[in-house]
mmCIF file of C-alpha atoms and ligand atoms in Angstrom:
data_model
loop_
_atom_site.group_PDB
_atom_site.id
_atom_site.type_symbol
_atom_site.label_atom_id
_atom_site.label_comp_id
_atom_site.label_asym_id
_atom_site.label_seq_id
_atom_site.Cartn_x
_atom_site.Cartn_y
_atom_site.Cartn_z
ATOM 1 C CA MET A 646 24.523 -15.313 32.563
ATOM 2 C CA ALA A 647 26.916 -13.200 30.585
ATOM 3 C CA LYS A 648 27.205 -9.351 31.748
ATOM 4 C CA LEU A 649 29.303 -6.858 31.006
ATOM 5 C CA LEU A 650 30.419 -5.491 34.533
ATOM 6 C CA GLU A 651 32.280 -2.960 33.204
ATOM 7 C CA LEU A 652 33.902 -0.692 29.927
ATOM 8 C CA GLN A 653 36.845 0.908 30.043
ATOM 9 C CA LEU A 654 37.181 3.093 27.019
ATOM 10 C CA GLN A 655 40.976 5.379 25.640
ATOM 11 C CA ASN A 656 41.199 6.874 22.387
ATOM 12 C CA PHE A 657 37.654 5.092 21.015
ATOM 13 C CA ARG A 658 35.858 7.615 18.444
ATOM 14 C CA ASN A 659 35.062 10.920 19.947
ATOM 15 C CA LEU A 660 34.334 9.670 23.396
ATOM 16 C CA LYS A 661 36.342 10.912 26.320
ATOM 17 C CA PRO A 662 38.796 8.505 28.582
ATOM 18 C CA TYR A 663 35.985 7.123 30.794
ATOM 19 C CA LYS A 664 35.309 3.861 32.684
ATOM 20 C CA LEU A 665 31.435 2.884 32.180
ATOM 21 C CA THR A 666 29.853 0.523 35.247
ATOM 22 C CA PHE A 667 27.066 -1.472 34.327
ATOM 23 C CA GLY A 668 23.979 -2.656 36.009
ATOM 24 C CA PRO A 669 22.499 -6.450 35.753
ATOM 25 C CA ARG A 670 19.394 -5.524 33.486
ATOM 26 C CA LEU A 671 18.938 -2.033 31.478
ATOM 27 C CA ASN A 672 21.499 0.620 30.589
ATOM 28 C CA LEU A 673 20.525 3.811 28.865
ATOM 29 C CA ILE A 674 22.474 6.394 27.356
ATOM 30 C CA VAL A 675 21.166 9.591 26.473
ATOM 31 C CA GLY A 676 22.652 12.529 24.415
ATOM 32 C CA ASP A 677 22.081 14.505 21.246
ATOM 33 C CA ASN A 678 23.329 13.859 17.837
ATOM 34 C CA ALA A 679 26.763 13.692 17.743
ATOM 35 C CA ALA A 680 27.437 13.084 21.664
ATOM 36 C CA GLY A 681 29.043 9.717 20.847
ATOM 37 C CA LYS A 682 26.224 7.411 21.364
ATOM 38 C CA THR A 683 26.793 4.821 18.514
ATOM 39 C CA SER A 684 30.487 4.959 19.451
ATOM 40 C CA VAL A 685 29.618 3.352 22.876
ATOM 41 C CA ILE A 686 27.806 0.337 20.695
ATOM 42 C CA GLU A 687 30.349 0.199 18.253
ATOM 43 C CA ALA A 688 33.487 -0.093 20.971
ATOM 44 C CA VAL A 689 31.010 -3.487 22.699
ATOM 45 C CA TRP A 690 30.722 -4.909 19.431
ATOM 46 C CA THR A 691 34.357 -4.441 18.932
ATOM 47 C CA LEU A 692 35.302 -6.247 22.073
ATOM 48 C CA SER A 693 32.338 -8.769 20.796
ATOM 49 C CA SER A 694 33.637 -9.052 17.479
ATOM 50 C CA GLY A 695 37.266 -7.394 17.001
ATOM 51 C CA ARG A 696 35.876 -5.258 14.458
ATOM 52 C CA SER A 697 33.573 -2.596 13.568
ATOM 53 C CA PHE A 698 29.536 -3.214 12.230
ATOM 54 C CA ARG A 699 30.002 0.656 11.013
ATOM 55 C CA THR A 700 33.397 0.773 9.302
ATOM 56 C CA ALA A 701 35.638 -1.594 7.355
ATOM 57 C CA LYS A 702 38.691 0.969 7.522
ATOM 58 C CA PRO A 703 39.837 -0.202 11.737
ATOM 59 C CA GLN A 704 41.646 2.895 11.767
ATOM 60 C CA HIS A 705 38.705 5.443 12.062
ATOM 61 C CA LEU A 706 38.020 3.762 15.389
ATOM 62 C CA ILE A 707 41.285 5.592 16.922
ATOM 63 C CA GLN A 708 40.699 9.265 18.464
ATOM 64 C CA GLN A 709 41.862 12.074 15.834
ATOM 65 C CA ASP A 710 45.277 12.905 16.841
ATOM 66 C CA THR A 711 46.088 9.964 18.921
ATOM 67 C CA SER A 712 47.313 7.053 17.795
ATOM 68 C CA GLU A 713 46.357 4.283 19.205
ATOM 69 C CA LEU A 714 42.903 2.908 21.151
ATOM 70 C CA THR A 715 42.672 0.515 23.651
ATOM 71 C CA LEU A 716 39.406 -1.089 25.334
ATOM 72 C CA PHE A 717 39.059 -3.048 28.084
ATOM 73 C CA ALA A 718 35.943 -4.909 29.673
ATOM 74 C CA ARG A 719 35.367 -7.326 32.074
ATOM 75 C CA VAL A 720 32.152 -9.827 32.177
ATOM 76 C CA GLU A 721 30.415 -11.977 34.016
ATOM 77 C CA GLN A 722 29.946 -15.560 32.515
ATOM 78 C CA GLN A 723 29.475 -18.184 34.317
ATOM 79 C CA HIS A 724 30.298 -17.103 37.534
ATOM 80 C CA GLN A 725 33.152 -16.366 36.519
ATOM 81 C CA THR A 726 34.946 -12.370 35.345
ATOM 82 C CA HIS A 727 37.139 -12.987 32.458
ATOM 83 C CA ALA A 728 38.984 -9.725 31.205
ATOM 84 C CA ILE A 729 38.768 -8.884 27.338
ATOM 85 C CA GLY A 730 40.976 -6.144 26.349
ATOM 86 C CA LEU A 731 42.168 -4.451 22.983
ATOM 87 C CA SER A 732 44.349 -2.244 21.666
ATOM 88 C CA ARG A 733 44.720 -0.814 17.883
ATOM 89 C CA SER A 734 47.067 0.962 16.390
ATOM 90 C CA ASP A 735 47.441 1.898 12.834
ATOM 91 C CA GLU A 736 49.687 -0.710 12.327
ATOM 92 C CA LYS A 737 48.557 -3.576 14.294
ATOM 93 C CA VAL A 738 45.623 -5.155 16.933
ATOM 94 C CA LEU A 739 45.979 -7.325 19.956
ATOM 95 C CA ILE A 740 43.354 -9.013 21.188
ATOM 96 C CA LYS A 741 43.911 -10.314 24.646
ATOM 97 C CA VAL A 742 41.643 -12.653 26.932
ATOM 98 C CA ASP A 743 42.426 -12.789 30.472
ATOM 99 C CA GLY A 744 45.858 -11.763 29.877
ATOM 100 C CA GLU A 745 46.708 -14.379 26.760
ATOM 101 C CA SER A 746 46.286 -13.789 23.463
ATOM 102 C CA ILE A 747 43.904 -15.317 21.121
ATOM 103 C CA GLN A 748 43.558 -15.907 17.327
ATOM 104 C CA THR A 749 40.044 -16.242 16.563
ATOM 105 C CA GLN A 750 36.864 -14.208 16.358
ATOM 106 C CA ALA A 751 35.017 -17.314 17.492
ATOM 107 C CA GLU A 752 36.934 -17.252 20.880
ATOM 108 C CA LEU A 753 36.062 -13.567 21.226
ATOM 109 C CA ALA A 754 32.381 -14.149 19.966
ATOM 110 C CA SER A 755 31.957 -17.073 23.372
ATOM 111 C CA LYS A 756 33.146 -14.532 25.804
ATOM 112 C CA LEU A 757 31.137 -11.535 24.962
ATOM 113 C CA PRO A 758 28.203 -12.726 23.106
ATOM 114 C CA VAL A 759 26.063 -9.667 21.674
ATOM 115 C CA GLN A 760 22.764 -9.710 19.711
ATOM 116 C CA LEU A 761 22.435 -5.863 18.039
ATOM 117 C CA LEU A 762 19.694 -3.655 16.976
ATOM 118 C CA THR A 763 20.100 -0.345 15.074
ATOM 119 C CA PRO A 764 18.266 1.779 12.815
ATOM 120 C CA GLU A 765 19.866 -0.436 10.183
ATOM 121 C CA SER A 766 18.273 -3.582 11.596
ATOM 122 C CA HIS A 767 15.475 -2.926 9.375
ATOM 123 C CA ARG A 768 17.137 -4.348 6.378
ATOM 124 C CA LEU A 769 15.981 -7.460 7.225
ATOM 125 C CA LEU A 770 12.878 -6.525 6.098
ATOM 126 C CA GLU A 771 13.801 -4.186 3.751
ATOM 127 C CA GLU A 772 16.286 -5.569 1.620
ATOM 128 C CA GLY A 773 17.590 -9.356 0.086
ATOM 129 C CA PRO A 774 17.675 -11.924 2.089
ATOM 130 C CA LYS A 775 22.010 -11.427 2.956
ATOM 131 C CA ALA A 776 20.855 -10.126 5.824
ATOM 132 C CA ARG A 777 17.611 -12.093 7.071
ATOM 133 C CA ARG A 778 20.570 -15.403 5.780
ATOM 134 C CA HIS A 779 22.920 -13.713 8.156
ATOM 135 C CA TYR A 780 20.308 -13.742 10.689
ATOM 136 C CA LEU A 781 19.055 -16.703 10.654
ATOM 137 C CA ASP A 782 22.493 -18.515 10.684
ATOM 138 C CA TRP A 783 23.580 -16.597 13.733
ATOM 139 C CA GLY A 784 20.865 -18.323 14.948
ATOM 140 C CA CYS A 785 21.846 -22.073 13.824
ATOM 141 C CA PHE A 786 25.622 -20.959 14.853
ATOM 142 C CA HIS A 787 24.400 -21.277 18.462
ATOM 143 C CA GLN A 788 21.677 -23.373 18.170
ATOM 144 C CA SER A 789 23.550 -26.472 17.210
ATOM 145 C CA GLN A 790 27.176 -26.933 16.915
ATOM 146 C CA SER A 791 27.536 -29.118 13.518
ATOM 147 C CA PHE A 792 26.203 -26.452 11.840
ATOM 148 C CA ILE A 793 29.278 -24.427 11.533
ATOM 149 C CA ASN A 794 31.407 -26.988 9.671
ATOM 150 C CA ALA A 795 28.599 -28.705 7.708
ATOM 151 C CA TRP A 796 28.357 -24.453 6.091
ATOM 152 C CA ARG A 797 32.059 -24.540 6.189
ATOM 153 C CA HIS A 798 32.156 -28.205 3.823
ATOM 154 C CA TYR A 799 29.346 -26.704 1.943
ATOM 155 C CA GLN A 800 30.949 -23.331 1.030
ATOM 156 C CA ARG A 801 33.966 -25.179 -0.127
ATOM 157 C CA ALA A 802 32.435 -27.578 -2.517
ATOM 158 C CA LEU A 803 30.497 -25.068 -3.640
ATOM 159 C CA LYS A 804 33.544 -22.891 -4.490
ATOM 160 C CA GLN A 805 35.248 -26.320 -6.169
ATOM 161 C CA ARG A 806 31.654 -26.983 -8.248
ATOM 162 C CA ASN A 807 31.578 -22.959 -9.201
ATOM 163 C CA HIS A 808 35.633 -23.274 -10.361
ATOM 164 C CA GLY A 809 34.986 -25.690 -12.654
ATOM 165 C CA LEU A 810 31.912 -24.498 -13.790
ATOM 166 C CA LYS A 811 33.615 -20.554 -14.204
ATOM 167 C CA THR A 812 37.473 -22.758 -16.163
ATOM 168 C CA LYS A 813 34.229 -25.089 -18.294
ATOM 169 C CA LEU A 814 35.975 -28.407 -16.742
ATOM 170 C CA PRO A 815 33.667 -31.568 -17.985
ATOM 171 C CA LYS A 816 30.744 -32.405 -16.415
ATOM 172 C CA GLU A 817 31.737 -35.984 -14.749
ATOM 173 C CA GLN A 818 34.557 -33.787 -13.023
ATOM 174 C CA ILE A 819 32.201 -31.219 -11.842
ATOM 175 C CA GLN A 820 29.594 -33.670 -10.382
ATOM 176 C CA LEU A 821 32.447 -35.093 -8.596
ATOM 177 C CA TRP A 822 31.484 -32.302 -6.233
ATOM 178 C CA SER A 823 27.971 -32.729 -6.013
ATOM 179 C CA PRO A 824 28.215 -35.562 -3.565
ATOM 180 C CA GLN A 825 29.682 -33.309 -0.607
ATOM 181 C CA LEU A 826 27.565 -30.645 -1.572
ATOM 182 C CA ILE A 827 24.466 -32.072 -1.156
ATOM 183 C CA GLU A 828 25.066 -33.838 1.998
ATOM 184 C CA THR A 829 26.248 -30.712 3.627
ATOM 185 C CA ALA A 830 23.326 -29.151 1.853
ATOM 186 C CA ALA A 831 20.754 -31.387 3.708
ATOM 187 C CA GLU A 832 22.613 -30.638 6.978
ATOM 188 C CA VAL A 833 22.272 -26.788 6.187
ATOM 189 C CA ASP A 834 18.652 -26.820 5.893
ATOM 190 C CA ARG A 835 17.977 -28.896 8.707
ATOM 191 C CA ILE A 836 19.577 -27.622 10.957
ATOM 192 C CA ARG A 837 17.658 -24.236 9.273
ATOM 193 C CA GLN A 838 14.363 -25.749 9.535
ATOM 194 C CA ASP A 839 14.583 -26.196 12.962
ATOM 195 C CA TYR A 840 15.781 -23.510 13.881
ATOM 196 C CA VAL A 841 13.156 -21.413 11.634
ATOM 197 C CA GLU A 842 10.420 -23.993 13.817
ATOM 198 C CA ALA A 843 11.851 -23.559 17.185
ATOM 199 C CA LEU A 844 11.661 -19.658 16.592
ATOM 200 C CA THR A 845 8.443 -18.826 15.498
ATOM 201 C CA PRO A 846 7.088 -19.316 19.413
ATOM 202 C CA TYR A 847 9.158 -16.641 20.997
ATOM 203 C CA LEU A 848 8.641 -14.262 18.032
ATOM 204 C CA ALA A 849 4.492 -14.970 18.520
ATOM 205 C CA GLU A 850 5.174 -14.124 22.118
ATOM 206 C CA PHE A 851 7.616 -10.924 21.429
ATOM 207 C CA CYS A 852 4.641 -9.433 18.637
ATOM 208 C CA GLN A 853 2.007 -9.837 20.870
ATOM 209 C CA ALA A 854 3.678 -8.229 24.666
ATOM 210 C CA LEU A 855 4.856 -5.572 22.642
ATOM 211 C CA MET A 856 2.398 -4.738 19.950
ATOM 212 C CA PRO A 857 -1.097 -6.876 21.599
ATOM 213 C CA GLU A 858 -3.272 -4.278 19.408
ATOM 214 C CA LEU A 859 -2.281 -6.563 16.266
ATOM 215 C CA LYS A 860 -4.517 -9.238 16.165
ATOM 216 C CA MET A 861 -2.385 -11.523 13.892
ATOM 217 C CA ILE A 862 0.522 -14.073 14.822
ATOM 218 C CA PRO A 863 3.579 -13.994 12.325
ATOM 219 C CA GLU A 864 4.532 -16.448 10.396
ATOM 220 C CA CYS A 865 7.842 -17.118 9.364
ATOM 221 C CA HIS A 866 8.304 -18.885 6.045
ATOM 222 C CA PHE A 867 11.759 -20.828 5.049
ATOM 223 C CA ARG A 868 13.194 -21.189 1.834
ATOM 224 C CA THR A 869 15.596 -22.930 0.749
ATOM 225 C CA GLY A 870 17.299 -21.659 -1.970
ATOM 226 C CA TRP A 871 16.436 -23.737 -4.641
ATOM 227 C CA PRO A 872 12.399 -23.979 -6.082
ATOM 228 C CA LYS A 873 9.886 -26.781 -4.639
ATOM 229 C CA SER A 874 8.646 -26.950 -8.039
ATOM 230 C CA ALA A 875 12.371 -28.658 -8.908
ATOM 231 C CA GLY A 876 11.949 -31.280 -5.922
ATOM 232 C CA THR A 877 15.037 -32.321 -4.366
ATOM 233 C CA PHE A 878 18.129 -30.302 -4.426
ATOM 234 C CA ALA A 879 20.255 -33.037 -6.021
ATOM 235 C CA GLN A 880 17.262 -32.812 -9.170
ATOM 236 C CA ALA A 881 17.648 -28.879 -8.752
ATOM 237 C CA LEU A 882 21.577 -29.080 -9.076
ATOM 238 C CA GLU A 883 21.268 -31.475 -12.398
ATOM 239 C CA SER A 884 18.367 -29.584 -14.188
ATOM 240 C CA ASN A 885 19.466 -26.248 -14.003
ATOM 241 C CA PHE A 886 23.133 -27.491 -14.936
ATOM 242 C CA GLN A 887 23.284 -25.917 -18.199
ATOM 243 C CA LYS A 888 22.254 -22.722 -17.011
ATOM 244 C CA ASP A 889 24.702 -22.848 -14.117
ATOM 245 C CA PHE A 890 27.366 -24.042 -17.226
ATOM 246 C CA GLN A 891 26.812 -20.979 -18.614
ATOM 247 C CA GLN A 892 26.326 -18.452 -16.219
ATOM 248 C CA GLY A 893 29.677 -19.963 -14.286
ATOM 249 C CA HIS A 894 27.959 -20.267 -11.297
ATOM 250 C CA THR A 895 25.301 -22.489 -8.884
ATOM 251 C CA GLN A 896 22.166 -20.959 -9.457
ATOM 252 C CA TYR A 897 20.340 -22.806 -6.743
ATOM 253 C CA GLY A 898 21.346 -23.716 -2.908
ATOM 254 C CA CYS A 899 21.994 -23.568 0.854
ATOM 255 C CA HIS A 900 23.639 -19.929 -0.378
ATOM 256 C CA ARG A 901 20.403 -18.810 -1.539
ATOM 257 C CA ALA A 902 18.439 -19.701 1.557
ATOM 258 C CA ASP A 903 16.151 -16.748 2.703
ATOM 259 C CA ILE A 904 13.181 -16.688 5.544
ATOM 260 C CA LYS A 905 10.105 -14.324 4.621
ATOM 261 C CA PHE A 906 7.734 -12.842 7.652
ATOM 262 C CA ARG A 907 3.978 -12.708 6.900
ATOM 263 C CA PHE A 908 1.086 -11.639 8.795
ATOM 264 C CA ASP A 909 -2.424 -13.267 7.110
ATOM 265 C CA GLY A 910 -0.328 -14.285 4.191
ATOM 266 C CA GLN A 911 1.325 -11.026 3.204
ATOM 267 C CA ASP A 912 4.569 -9.764 3.568
ATOM 268 C CA ALA A 913 5.407 -7.786 6.743
ATOM 269 C CA LEU A 914 6.395 -4.916 5.045
ATOM 270 C CA ILE A 915 2.925 -4.319 3.643
ATOM 271 C CA LYS A 916 1.129 -5.057 6.601
ATOM 272 C CA LEU A 917 2.456 -3.489 9.021
ATOM 273 C CA SER A 918 2.700 0.294 9.605
ATOM 274 C CA ARG A 919 6.773 1.502 9.748
ATOM 275 C CA GLY A 920 6.628 2.092 13.586
ATOM 276 C CA GLN A 921 5.075 -1.879 13.790
ATOM 277 C CA GLN A 922 7.824 -2.803 11.214
ATOM 278 C CA LYS A 923 10.349 -0.911 13.706
ATOM 279 C CA LEU A 924 9.076 -3.234 17.029
ATOM 280 C CA PHE A 925 8.844 -6.491 14.488
ATOM 281 C CA VAL A 926 12.470 -5.989 14.127
ATOM 282 C CA CYS A 927 12.830 -5.376 17.736
ATOM 283 C CA ALA A 928 11.060 -9.081 18.286
ATOM 284 C CA LEU A 929 13.037 -10.512 15.730
ATOM 285 C CA LEU A 930 16.142 -9.538 17.819
ATOM 286 C CA LEU A 931 14.735 -10.431 20.867
ATOM 287 C CA ALA A 932 13.142 -13.898 20.201
ATOM 288 C CA GLN A 933 16.328 -14.785 18.973
ATOM 289 C CA ALA A 934 18.481 -13.436 22.430
ATOM 290 C CA SER A 935 15.347 -15.380 24.269
ATOM 291 C CA LEU A 936 16.040 -18.675 22.238
ATOM 292 C CA TYR A 937 19.662 -18.391 22.769
ATOM 293 C CA GLU A 938 19.233 -18.151 26.342
ATOM 294 C CA LYS A 939 17.316 -21.189 26.670
ATOM 295 C CA THR A 940 19.326 -22.996 24.147
ATOM 296 C CA ALA A 941 23.248 -22.132 25.486
ATOM 297 C CA ASN A 942 21.914 -21.920 28.551
ATOM 298 C CA GLU A 943 23.894 -18.344 28.547
ATOM 299 C CA ALA A 944 22.211 -14.756 28.285
ATOM 300 C CA VAL A 945 23.380 -12.426 24.908
ATOM 301 C CA ILE A 946 23.682 -9.076 25.581
ATOM 302 C CA MET A 947 21.594 -6.608 23.465
ATOM 303 C CA LEU A 948 22.970 -3.954 22.192
ATOM 304 C CA ILE A 949 19.969 -1.155 20.998
ATOM 305 C CA ASP A 950 21.418 1.966 19.323
ATOM 306 C CA ASP A 951 19.043 4.785 18.899
ATOM 307 C CA LEU A 952 15.716 2.466 19.230
ATOM 308 C CA PRO A 953 12.952 4.423 19.915
ATOM 309 C CA ALA A 954 13.242 6.389 17.072
ATOM 310 C CA GLU A 955 10.201 6.804 15.420
ATOM 311 C CA LEU A 956 7.862 5.106 18.124
ATOM 312 C CA ASP A 957 5.368 6.981 19.624
ATOM 313 C CA ALA A 958 5.285 7.244 23.151
ATOM 314 C CA HIS A 959 3.445 4.891 24.114
ATOM 315 C CA HIS A 960 5.057 1.937 22.504
ATOM 316 C CA ARG A 961 7.753 3.915 24.015
ATOM 317 C CA LYS A 962 6.576 2.571 26.872
ATOM 318 C CA THR A 963 5.306 -0.656 26.254
ATOM 319 C CA LEU A 964 9.003 -1.867 25.081
ATOM 320 C CA LEU A 965 10.844 -0.592 28.245
ATOM 321 C CA LYS A 966 8.336 -2.114 30.234
ATOM 322 C CA LEU A 967 9.330 -5.296 28.104
ATOM 323 C CA LEU A 968 13.017 -4.698 27.992
ATOM 324 C CA GLN A 969 13.397 -4.195 31.819
ATOM 325 C CA ALA A 970 10.968 -7.078 32.758
ATOM 326 C CA LEU A 971 13.611 -9.474 30.535
ATOM 327 C CA ASP A 972 16.299 -11.251 32.189
ATOM 328 C CA ILE A 973 18.615 -9.953 29.796
ATOM 329 C CA GLN A 974 21.565 -6.904 30.477
ATOM 330 C CA HIS A 975 20.489 -3.986 27.820
ATOM 331 C CA ILE A 976 22.664 -1.395 26.705
ATOM 332 C CA LEU A 977 20.418 1.116 25.024
ATOM 333 C CA THR A 978 20.904 4.148 23.514
ATOM 334 C CA SER A 979 18.644 7.401 22.263
ATOM 335 C CA THR A 980 17.826 10.994 22.013
ATOM 336 C CA ASP A 981 15.146 11.180 24.318
ATOM 337 C CA GLN A 982 15.104 12.433 27.695
ATOM 338 C CA SER A 983 11.779 11.699 28.019
ATOM 339 C CA LEU A 984 12.552 8.084 29.024
ATOM 340 C CA ILE A 985 14.626 8.764 31.942
ATOM 341 C CA PRO A 986 11.641 8.811 34.287
ATOM 342 C CA LEU A 987 10.185 5.970 32.657
ATOM 343 C CA LEU A 988 12.907 3.329 33.626
ATOM 344 C CA ASP A 989 12.503 1.508 37.354
ATOM 345 C CA ALA A 990 15.494 2.791 39.269
ATOM 346 C CA GLU A 991 15.895 -0.599 40.705
ATOM 347 C CA ASN A 992 17.125 -1.710 37.764
ATOM 348 C CA SER A 993 18.585 0.665 35.740
ATOM 349 C CA LYS A 994 21.775 2.778 35.021
ATOM 350 C CA ILE A 995 21.654 6.329 33.435
ATOM 351 C CA TRP A 996 24.619 8.334 31.950
ATOM 352 C CA GLN A 997 24.418 11.255 30.039
ATOM 353 C CA LEU A 998 26.818 11.696 27.137
ATOM 354 C CA GLU A 999 27.692 15.409 25.990
ATOM 355 C CA LYS A 1000 30.187 15.831 23.277
ATOM 356 C CA GLY A 1001 31.884 12.455 24.238
ATOM 357 C CA GLN A 1002 31.905 13.268 28.060
ATOM 358 C CA PHE A 1003 29.556 10.876 29.800
ATOM 359 C CA THR A 1004 28.013 11.844 33.784
ATOM 360 C CA GLU A 1005 26.349 9.438 35.183
ATOM 361 C CA ILE A 1006 22.560 10.297 36.360
ATOM 362 C CA LEU A 1007 22.205 8.848 40.221
ATOM 363 C CA GLN A 1008 18.538 8.275 40.338
ATOM 364 C CA ASP A 1009 16.600 8.351 43.434
HETATM 365 N N1 ADP B 1870 38.130 8.769 15.183
HETATM 366 C C1 ADP B 1870 37.478 9.550 15.471
HETATM 367 N N2 ADP B 1870 37.651 10.407 16.370
HETATM 368 C C2 ADP B 1870 37.164 11.801 17.162
HETATM 369 N N3 ADP B 1870 35.806 12.288 16.160
HETATM 370 C C3 ADP B 1870 35.238 10.696 15.411
HETATM 371 C C4 ADP B 1870 36.173 9.707 14.826
HETATM 372 N N4 ADP B 1870 34.998 9.193 14.491
HETATM 373 C C5 ADP B 1870 33.569 10.595 14.549
HETATM 374 N N5 ADP B 1870 33.733 11.359 15.584
HETATM 375 C C6 ADP B 1870 32.908 12.160 15.546
HETATM 376 O O1 ADP B 1870 32.022 11.472 17.001
HETATM 377 C C7 ADP B 1870 31.042 11.731 16.765
HETATM 378 C C8 ADP B 1870 29.948 10.950 17.621
HETATM 379 O O2 ADP B 1870 29.566 10.194 16.321
HETATM 380 P P1 ADP B 1870 28.384 8.937 17.133
HETATM 381 O O3 ADP B 1870 28.571 7.820 17.743
HETATM 382 O O4 ADP B 1870 27.824 8.612 15.596
HETATM 383 O O5 ADP B 1870 27.058 9.730 17.656
HETATM 384 P P2 ADP B 1870 25.770 9.418 17.969
HETATM 385 O O6 ADP B 1870 25.255 7.884 17.990
HETATM 386 O O7 ADP B 1870 25.788 9.752 19.203
HETATM 387 O O8 ADP B 1870 25.069 10.330 17.025
HETATM 388 C C9 ADP B 1870 30.514 12.740 15.523
HETATM 389 O O9 ADP B 1870 30.719 13.945 15.635
HETATM 390 C C10 ADP B 1870 31.362 12.510 14.603
HETATM 391 O O10 ADP B 1870 32.061 12.781 13.491
HETATM 392 MG MG1 MG B 1871 23.994 7.467 16.538
#
C-alpha cells in the first residue's frame, strides 16, 4: 500500500511552513475560500509529478517575496519508506528520491502514485475526448507494461507520416510508415479495449454505492479513433489518404480515440443531474484507483479537492462513508465544517486551514 506518511511545506504558495503527518485512511483539510486548500493538494501532486496541475509557470508556486520553495515527503511503499524532496527556485528545480537526484518524471510517479479529483475533473464528461483519452491512458499505462512503448512508437510513426503529408512527399514514401503505424495502433487499441472492459464492473460498483437510487448501469463505449464503417485501421488510412494529403495530417487513428459513458443508451450528461454527474466522475476515478490497486497490488493515494461542493447532505454522507470504507489513503479538502462530525475518529485526521496556517483538530 502506498501511503503518504508526512509532508513538509516551505514557501509553497500561501502556506505557512508546516509538517503534516497523515493518517492511513481519510485526511481532511477544511478551510474557507483562499485558505490554501488547493495549494496543499497541488503540493502533493507536484511531488508526484514534478509539476503543477494549476499553472504551467512553476515560479507561481514559490511564495511571494521568497526565492525558493521546498517540499519534502516520506512515503511508505511495499513496507519500505522513501524520502522525496523537491526544491525549486526561479532558475532550477532539484528532485531527490532517497537522497539521489532523479531525471525522469516516471521515476517520481512510481514512488508516489496519486489520483486527482478536483472540480475540473468534470471536464471528463463535459469536454472533448482529450481528457477522456488521458484518463484512459493513465489506466493503460499502469495496466500494461507494453503500453508506453507501443504508444511512443505509434506517436513516432504518426509524426513521420504527418511530416510526409505536410511536406507533400510521394505517396509511396509516406506509406513506408504505415506498417509501423498499423502495428502499434493494434497494440494500443487492444490494451485500451482490455482496460475499458476491466474497468466497467468497477465503475458499475461505485455508481451503485454512490447512487443506489440510480436504477441504471453505466455503459462504457470505446471508440477506436476511426469510423467503424471504414473497416480496419489499415483500410481507414488507405481510403482517407487523399484527404489526409490535402489537410497535411492524419485524421484517423489512436490519437483520436474516445470513450463515451452512457446510461440507458444516452450520454451521462443528458441522463444524470448535475449532482449525479459529480458523483459519476468520482466513481470514474475511484474505479480507476481500485482497479489499479488490484492489478499493481499497490494503492494510489486519492487527492480530492473541494469535493462535496454541489452535493446534497445525503450524498455527501454516502460518499464520505464509502471513502472511509475503502482501504485507500485519501487527502480531501472542503470548505464545509459540517463534515467533521461525520468522520469516524479512528480512521481520520483533520486540519483546519486559515490563511495558510494549519491547526490540527484532535477528535475525541
Ligand atoms: N505564490 C504565492 N505566494 C503567496 N500567495 C499565493 C501564491 N499563489 C497563490 N497565493 C494565494 O494563496 C491563496 C490560497 O489559494 P488556494 O490554495 O487556491 O486556496 P483555496 O483552495 O483554499 O481556496 C490565494 O489567496 C492566492 O492568492
Ligand atoms: Mg481551492
